Coordinates of C-alpha atoms in Angstrom, one line a residue:
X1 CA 0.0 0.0 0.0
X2 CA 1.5 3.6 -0.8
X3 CA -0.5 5.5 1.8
X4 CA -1.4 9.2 0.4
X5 CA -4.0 11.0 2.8
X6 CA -4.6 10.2 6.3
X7 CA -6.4 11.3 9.2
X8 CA -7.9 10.0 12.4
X9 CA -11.5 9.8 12.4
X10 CA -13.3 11.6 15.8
X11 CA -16.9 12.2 14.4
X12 CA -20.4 11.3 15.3
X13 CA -21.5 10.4 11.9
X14 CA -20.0 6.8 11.5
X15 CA -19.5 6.2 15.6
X16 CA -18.4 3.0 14.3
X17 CA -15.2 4.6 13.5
X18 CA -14.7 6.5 16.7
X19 CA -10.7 6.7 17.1
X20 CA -9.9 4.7 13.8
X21 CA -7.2 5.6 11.5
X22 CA -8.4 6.6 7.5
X23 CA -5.6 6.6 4.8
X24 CA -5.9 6.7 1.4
X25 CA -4.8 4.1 -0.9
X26 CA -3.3 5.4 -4.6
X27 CA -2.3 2.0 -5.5
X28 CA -5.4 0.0 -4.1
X29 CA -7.8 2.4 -5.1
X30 CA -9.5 2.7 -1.8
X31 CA -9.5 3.7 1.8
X32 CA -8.0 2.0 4.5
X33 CA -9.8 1.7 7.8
X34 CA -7.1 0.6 10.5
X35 CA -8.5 0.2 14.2
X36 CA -6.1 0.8 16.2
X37 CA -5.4 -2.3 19.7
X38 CA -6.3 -0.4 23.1
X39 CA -3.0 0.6 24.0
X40 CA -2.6 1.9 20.3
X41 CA 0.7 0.0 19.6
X42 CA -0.5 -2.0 16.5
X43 CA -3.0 -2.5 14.0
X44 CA -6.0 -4.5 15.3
X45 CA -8.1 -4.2 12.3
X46 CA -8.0 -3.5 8.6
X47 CA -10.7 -2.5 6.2
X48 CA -11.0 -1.6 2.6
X49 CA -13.5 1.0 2.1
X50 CA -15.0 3.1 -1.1
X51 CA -12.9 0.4 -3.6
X52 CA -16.1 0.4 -5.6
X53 CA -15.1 4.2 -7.0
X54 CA -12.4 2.3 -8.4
X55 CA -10.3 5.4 -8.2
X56 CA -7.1 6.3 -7.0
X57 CA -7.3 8.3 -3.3
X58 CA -4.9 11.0 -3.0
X59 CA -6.5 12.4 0.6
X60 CA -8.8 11.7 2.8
X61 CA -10.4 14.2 5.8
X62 CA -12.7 15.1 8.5
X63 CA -15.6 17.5 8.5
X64 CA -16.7 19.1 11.1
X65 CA -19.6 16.9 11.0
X66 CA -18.2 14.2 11.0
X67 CA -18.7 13.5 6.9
X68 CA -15.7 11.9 5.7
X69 CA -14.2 13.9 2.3
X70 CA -12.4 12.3 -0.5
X71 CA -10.1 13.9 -3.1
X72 CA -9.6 11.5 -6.2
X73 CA -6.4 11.7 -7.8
X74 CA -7.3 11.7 -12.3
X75 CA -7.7 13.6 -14.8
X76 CA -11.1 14.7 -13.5
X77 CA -10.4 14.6 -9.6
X78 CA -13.5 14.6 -7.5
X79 CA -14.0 15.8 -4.2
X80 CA -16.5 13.6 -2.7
X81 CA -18.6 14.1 0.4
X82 CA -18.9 10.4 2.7
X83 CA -21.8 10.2 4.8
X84 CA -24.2 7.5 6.0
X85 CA -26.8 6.5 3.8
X86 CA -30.4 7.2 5.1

């Protein structure tokens, strides 16, 4: 994995995610979710998210919502807006 963006997630709207590591994935075309063992020495978990975009990730960050924002890295880069669906 050649980790672009990353952030630590402290938001409300996926609680799930409460104190879990997002990084963005250029070369996997996705997110990576990494929770993090209690004493936060190592990885405990690891998630792909958002591969189905099937688009490189150059960053990933936090709203003050808690919506999760994702800048695509092509020609046509999108700045997409993450948040639960209803």
């Amino acid at each position: 994995m050649l980790p672009s963006g990353i952030t630590l997630y402290s938001g409300e709207l996926f609680s799930q995610w409460q104190g879990d590591i997002l990084i963005g994935a250029l070369v996997n075309k996705e997110v990576r979710r990494v929770r993090l063992s209690n004493d936060g020495s190592e990885a405990d978990d690891v998630e792909g998210l958002f591969g189905e975009l099937d688009e490189r990730i150059r960053n990933v960050r936090v709203g003050l919502e808690g919506e999760v924002y994702l800048l695509t890295d092509s020609a046509e880069g999108r700045l997409l807006r993450v948040v639960p669906a209803e």
